[in-house]
Amino acid sequence: MIDFVRNVRLWFTPEEVRQEGRTPDYRFSLANERTFLAWLRTALALIGGGFAVDQFLPDLRWAWRIGLALALLAAGVLCSLRAVDHWVRCERAMRRGEDLPASRFPALLGVVVAVVAVAMVIVVLAGWAG
């Protein structure tokens, strides 16, 4: 928990990250940044999907519509926060010459998206309208 709190502080002070270890090859830092941006694009897509479910499926029962929309919105929020945390952790590991951090988050995000997709398939096939 202490390491997570330190990482959150580092989200807003990237100059402190640069003080650790040695400067890695710029290609690796830029690749880390591109990965960060890919995570943000994924977060934006999830958030957009959440709004789309809420706005464009008005005939869907309220509980289903809100549940699916909130699941997508929550996944988008978590994905955007995880993007920053992952960027900091990877940058620090590269500067220290350590292995890149492992994460279960991609698997968790994949499961959440799959569950929402299966629920949407069920809703579409069953034609559950409000």
PDB file of C-alpha atoms in Angstrom:
ATOM      1  CA  MET A   1       0.000   0.000   0.000  1.00  0.00           C
ATOM      2  CA  ILE A   2       2.853   2.365   0.820  1.00  0.00           C
ATOM      3  CA  ASP A   3       4.379   1.788  -2.631  1.00  0.00           C
ATOM      4  CA  PHE A   4       1.030   2.548  -4.285  1.00  0.00           C
ATOM      5  CA  VAL A   5       0.734   5.843  -2.380  1.00  0.00           C
ATOM      6  CA  ARG A   6       4.278   6.746  -3.421  1.00  0.00           C
ATOM      7  CA  ASN A   7       3.412   5.931  -7.031  1.00  0.00           C
ATOM      8  CA  VAL A   8       0.326   8.160  -6.894  1.00  0.00           C
ATOM      9  CA  ARG A   9       2.507  11.020  -5.721  1.00  0.00           C
ATOM     10  CA  LEU A  10       4.902  10.314  -8.596  1.00  0.00           C
ATOM     11  CA  TRP A  11       2.042  10.611 -11.102  1.00  0.00           C
ATOM     12  CA  PHE A  12       2.198  14.359 -10.574  1.00  0.00           C
ATOM     13  CA  THR A  13       5.962  14.754 -10.152  1.00  0.00           C
ATOM     14  CA  PRO A  14       7.622  13.063 -13.132  1.00  0.00           C
ATOM     15  CA  GLU A  15      10.837  14.948 -12.433  1.00  0.00           C
ATOM     16  CA  GLU A  16      11.251  12.734  -9.339  1.00  0.00           C
ATOM     17  CA  VAL A  17      10.997   9.648 -11.528  1.00  0.00           C
ATOM     18  CA  ARG A  18      13.853  11.020 -13.645  1.00  0.00           C
ATOM     19  CA  GLN A  19      16.089  11.286 -10.582  1.00  0.00           C
ATOM     20  CA  GLU A  20      16.047   7.516 -10.049  1.00  0.00           C
ATOM     21  CA  GLY A  21      18.669   5.286 -11.589  1.00  0.00           C
ATOM     22  CA  ARG A  22      20.061   5.923 -15.046  1.00  0.00           C
ATOM     23  CA  THR A  23      18.331   7.342 -18.083  1.00  0.00           C
ATOM     24  CA  PRO A  24      17.189   4.420 -20.250  1.00  0.00           C
ATOM     25  CA  ASP A  25      17.424   4.346 -24.019  1.00  0.00           C
ATOM     26  CA  TYR A  26      14.934   6.955 -25.223  1.00  0.00           C
ATOM     27  CA  ARG A  27      13.251   4.393 -27.460  1.00  0.00           C
ATOM     28  CA  PHE A  28      12.131   2.481 -24.377  1.00  0.00           C
ATOM     29  CA  SER A  29      10.798   5.587 -22.646  1.00  0.00           C
ATOM     30  CA  LEU A  30       8.917   6.562 -25.796  1.00  0.00           C
ATOM     31  CA  ALA A  31       7.524   3.035 -26.128  1.00  0.00           C
ATOM     32  CA  ASN A  32       6.363   3.284 -22.514  1.00  0.00           C
ATOM     33  CA  GLU A  33       4.634   6.561 -23.370  1.00  0.00           C
ATOM     34  CA  ARG A  34       2.950   5.018 -26.435  1.00  0.00           C
ATOM     35  CA  THR A  35       1.683   2.189 -24.232  1.00  0.00           C
ATOM     36  CA  PHE A  36       0.305   4.776 -21.816  1.00  0.00           C
ATOM     37  CA  LEU A  37      -1.516   6.498 -24.673  1.00  0.00           C
ATOM     38  CA  ALA A  38      -2.921   3.164 -25.872  1.00  0.00           C
ATOM     39  CA  TRP A  39      -4.332   2.543 -22.394  1.00  0.00           C
ATOM     40  CA  LEU A  40      -5.906   6.008 -22.448  1.00  0.00           C
ATOM     41  CA  ARG A  41      -7.493   5.313 -25.851  1.00  0.00           C
ATOM     42  CA  THR A  42      -8.905   2.098 -24.419  1.00  0.00           C
ATOM     43  CA  ALA A  43     -10.266   4.017 -21.423  1.00  0.00           C
ATOM     44  CA  LEU A  44     -11.894   6.589 -23.699  1.00  0.00           C
ATOM     45  CA  ALA A  45     -13.481   3.829 -25.794  1.00  0.00           C
ATOM     46  CA  LEU A  46     -14.896   2.175 -22.670  1.00  0.00           C
ATOM     47  CA  ILE A  47     -16.261   5.482 -21.396  1.00  0.00           C
ATOM     48  CA  GLY A  48     -17.763   6.218 -24.809  1.00  0.00           C
ATOM     49  CA  GLY A  49     -19.310   2.758 -24.845  1.00  0.00           C
ATOM     50  CA  GLY A  50     -20.849   3.373 -21.437  1.00  0.00           C
ATOM     51  CA  PHE A  51     -22.438   6.586 -22.612  1.00  0.00           C
ATOM     52  CA  ALA A  52     -23.584   4.932 -25.840  1.00  0.00           C
ATOM     53  CA  VAL A  53     -25.350   2.156 -23.936  1.00  0.00           C
ATOM     54  CA  ASP A  54     -27.111   4.695 -21.754  1.00  0.00           C
ATOM     55  CA  GLN A  55     -28.071   7.104 -24.533  1.00  0.00           C
ATOM     56  CA  PHE A  56     -28.789   4.858 -27.497  1.00  0.00           C
ATOM     57  CA  LEU A  57     -30.626   2.001 -25.833  1.00  0.00           C
ATOM     58  CA  PRO A  58     -33.577   3.841 -24.260  1.00  0.00           C
ATOM     59  CA  ASP A  59     -35.893   0.865 -24.789  1.00  0.00           C
ATOM     60  CA  LEU A  60     -33.694  -1.379 -22.691  1.00  0.00           C
ATOM     61  CA  ARG A  61     -34.915  -1.988 -19.163  1.00  0.00           C
ATOM     62  CA  TRP A  62     -33.568   0.667 -16.827  1.00  0.00           C
ATOM     63  CA  ALA A  63     -31.624  -1.748 -14.581  1.00  0.00           C
ATOM     64  CA  TRP A  64     -29.909  -3.443 -17.528  1.00  0.00           C
ATOM     65  CA  ARG A  65     -29.106  -0.167 -19.255  1.00  0.00           C
ATOM     66  CA  ILE A  66     -27.679   1.455 -16.141  1.00  0.00           C
ATOM     67  CA  GLY A  67     -25.836  -1.687 -15.051  1.00  0.00           C
ATOM     68  CA  LEU A  68     -24.124  -2.165 -18.403  1.00  0.00           C
ATOM     69  CA  ALA A  69     -23.348   1.544 -18.770  1.00  0.00           C
ATOM     70  CA  LEU A  70     -21.878   1.760 -15.263  1.00  0.00           C
ATOM     71  CA  ALA A  71     -19.763  -1.359 -15.816  1.00  0.00           C
ATOM     72  CA  LEU A  72     -18.244   0.180 -18.958  1.00  0.00           C
ATOM     73  CA  LEU A  73     -17.776   3.579 -17.321  1.00  0.00           C
ATOM     74  CA  ALA A  74     -16.114   2.030 -14.253  1.00  0.00           C
ATOM     75  CA  ALA A  75     -13.816  -0.027 -16.480  1.00  0.00           C
ATOM     76  CA  GLY A  76     -12.861   3.173 -18.323  1.00  0.00           C
ATOM     77  CA  VAL A  77     -12.076   5.014 -15.098  1.00  0.00           C
ATOM     78  CA  LEU A  78      -9.980   2.118 -13.777  1.00  0.00           C
ATOM     79  CA  CYS A  79      -8.198   1.804 -17.110  1.00  0.00           C
ATOM     80  CA  SER A  80      -7.249   5.488 -17.159  1.00  0.00           C
ATOM     81  CA  LEU A  81      -5.929   5.357 -13.584  1.00  0.00           C
ATOM     82  CA  ARG A  82      -4.063   2.149 -14.312  1.00  0.00           C
ATOM     83  CA  ALA A  83      -2.463   3.763 -17.363  1.00  0.00           C
ATOM     84  CA  VAL A  84      -0.736   6.390 -15.247  1.00  0.00           C
ATOM     85  CA  ASP A  85       0.288   3.915 -12.561  1.00  0.00           C
ATOM     86  CA  HIS A  86       1.700   1.509 -15.139  1.00  0.00           C
ATOM     87  CA  TRP A  87       3.646   4.283 -16.869  1.00  0.00           C
ATOM     88  CA  VAL A  88       5.291   5.345 -13.589  1.00  0.00           C
ATOM     89  CA  ARG A  89       6.072   1.784 -12.523  1.00  0.00           C
ATOM     90  CA  CYS A  90       7.613   0.888 -15.895  1.00  0.00           C
ATOM     91  CA  GLU A  91       9.642   4.089 -16.106  1.00  0.00           C
ATOM     92  CA  ARG A  92      11.050   3.501 -12.620  1.00  0.00           C
ATOM     93  CA  ALA A  93      11.860  -0.130 -13.398  1.00  0.00           C
ATOM     94  CA  MET A  94      13.688   0.816 -16.616  1.00  0.00           C
ATOM     95  CA  ARG A  95      15.718   3.470 -14.818  1.00  0.00           C
ATOM     96  CA  ARG A  96      16.669   1.013 -12.078  1.00  0.00           C
ATOM     97  CA  GLY A  97      17.517  -1.774 -14.517  1.00  0.00           C
ATOM     98  CA  GLU A  98      14.792  -4.004 -13.040  1.00  0.00           C
ATOM     99  CA  ASP A  99      12.317  -6.290 -14.740  1.00  0.00           C
ATOM    100  CA  LEU A 100       9.166  -4.540 -15.902  1.00  0.00           C
ATOM    101  CA  PRO A 101       6.297  -4.916 -13.428  1.00  0.00           C
ATOM    102  CA  ALA A 102       3.799  -7.708 -13.985  1.00  0.00           C
ATOM    103  CA  SER A 103       0.102  -6.939 -13.792  1.00  0.00           C
ATOM    104  CA  ARG A 104      -3.183  -8.809 -13.631  1.00  0.00           C
ATOM    105  CA  PHE A 105      -5.066  -5.725 -14.800  1.00  0.00           C
ATOM    106  CA  PRO A 106      -5.196  -6.619 -18.520  1.00  0.00           C
ATOM    107  CA  ALA A 107      -6.794  -9.963 -17.641  1.00  0.00           C
ATOM    108  CA  LEU A 108      -9.257  -8.290 -15.271  1.00  0.00           C
ATOM    109  CA  LEU A 109     -10.188  -5.679 -17.871  1.00  0.00           C
ATOM    110  CA  GLY A 110     -10.616  -8.372 -20.504  1.00  0.00           C
ATOM    111  CA  VAL A 111     -12.951 -10.346 -18.234  1.00  0.00           C
ATOM    112  CA  VAL A 112     -15.056  -7.254 -17.447  1.00  0.00           C
ATOM    113  CA  VAL A 113     -15.392  -6.366 -21.119  1.00  0.00           C
ATOM    114  CA  ALA A 114     -16.252  -9.989 -21.980  1.00  0.00           C
ATOM    115  CA  VAL A 115     -18.937 -10.136 -19.263  1.00  0.00           C
ATOM    116  CA  VAL A 116     -20.485  -6.895 -20.498  1.00  0.00           C
ATOM    117  CA  ALA A 117     -20.355  -8.170 -24.087  1.00  0.00           C
ATOM    118  CA  VAL A 118     -22.058 -11.458 -23.138  1.00  0.00           C
ATOM    119  CA  ALA A 119     -24.728  -9.512 -21.249  1.00  0.00           C
ATOM    120  CA  MET A 120     -25.273  -7.342 -24.327  1.00  0.00           C
ATOM    121  CA  VAL A 121     -25.593 -10.423 -26.537  1.00  0.00           C
ATOM    122  CA  ILE A 122     -28.195 -11.848 -24.150  1.00  0.00           C
ATOM    123  CA  VAL A 123     -30.088  -8.577 -24.103  1.00  0.00           C
ATOM    124  CA  VAL A 124     -30.058  -8.336 -27.897  1.00  0.00           C
ATOM    125  CA  LEU A 125     -31.071 -11.962 -28.447  1.00  0.00           C
ATOM    126  CA  ALA A 126     -33.770 -11.906 -25.790  1.00  0.00           C
ATOM    127  CA  GLY A 127     -35.028  -8.518 -26.955  1.00  0.00           C
ATOM    128  CA  TRP A 128     -35.486  -7.282 -23.398  1.00  0.00           C
ATOM    129  CA  ALA A 129     -37.150  -3.939 -23.773  1.00  0.00           C
ATOM    130  CA  GLY A 130     -38.396  -1.675 -21.014  1.00  0.00           C
TER     131      GLY A 130
END
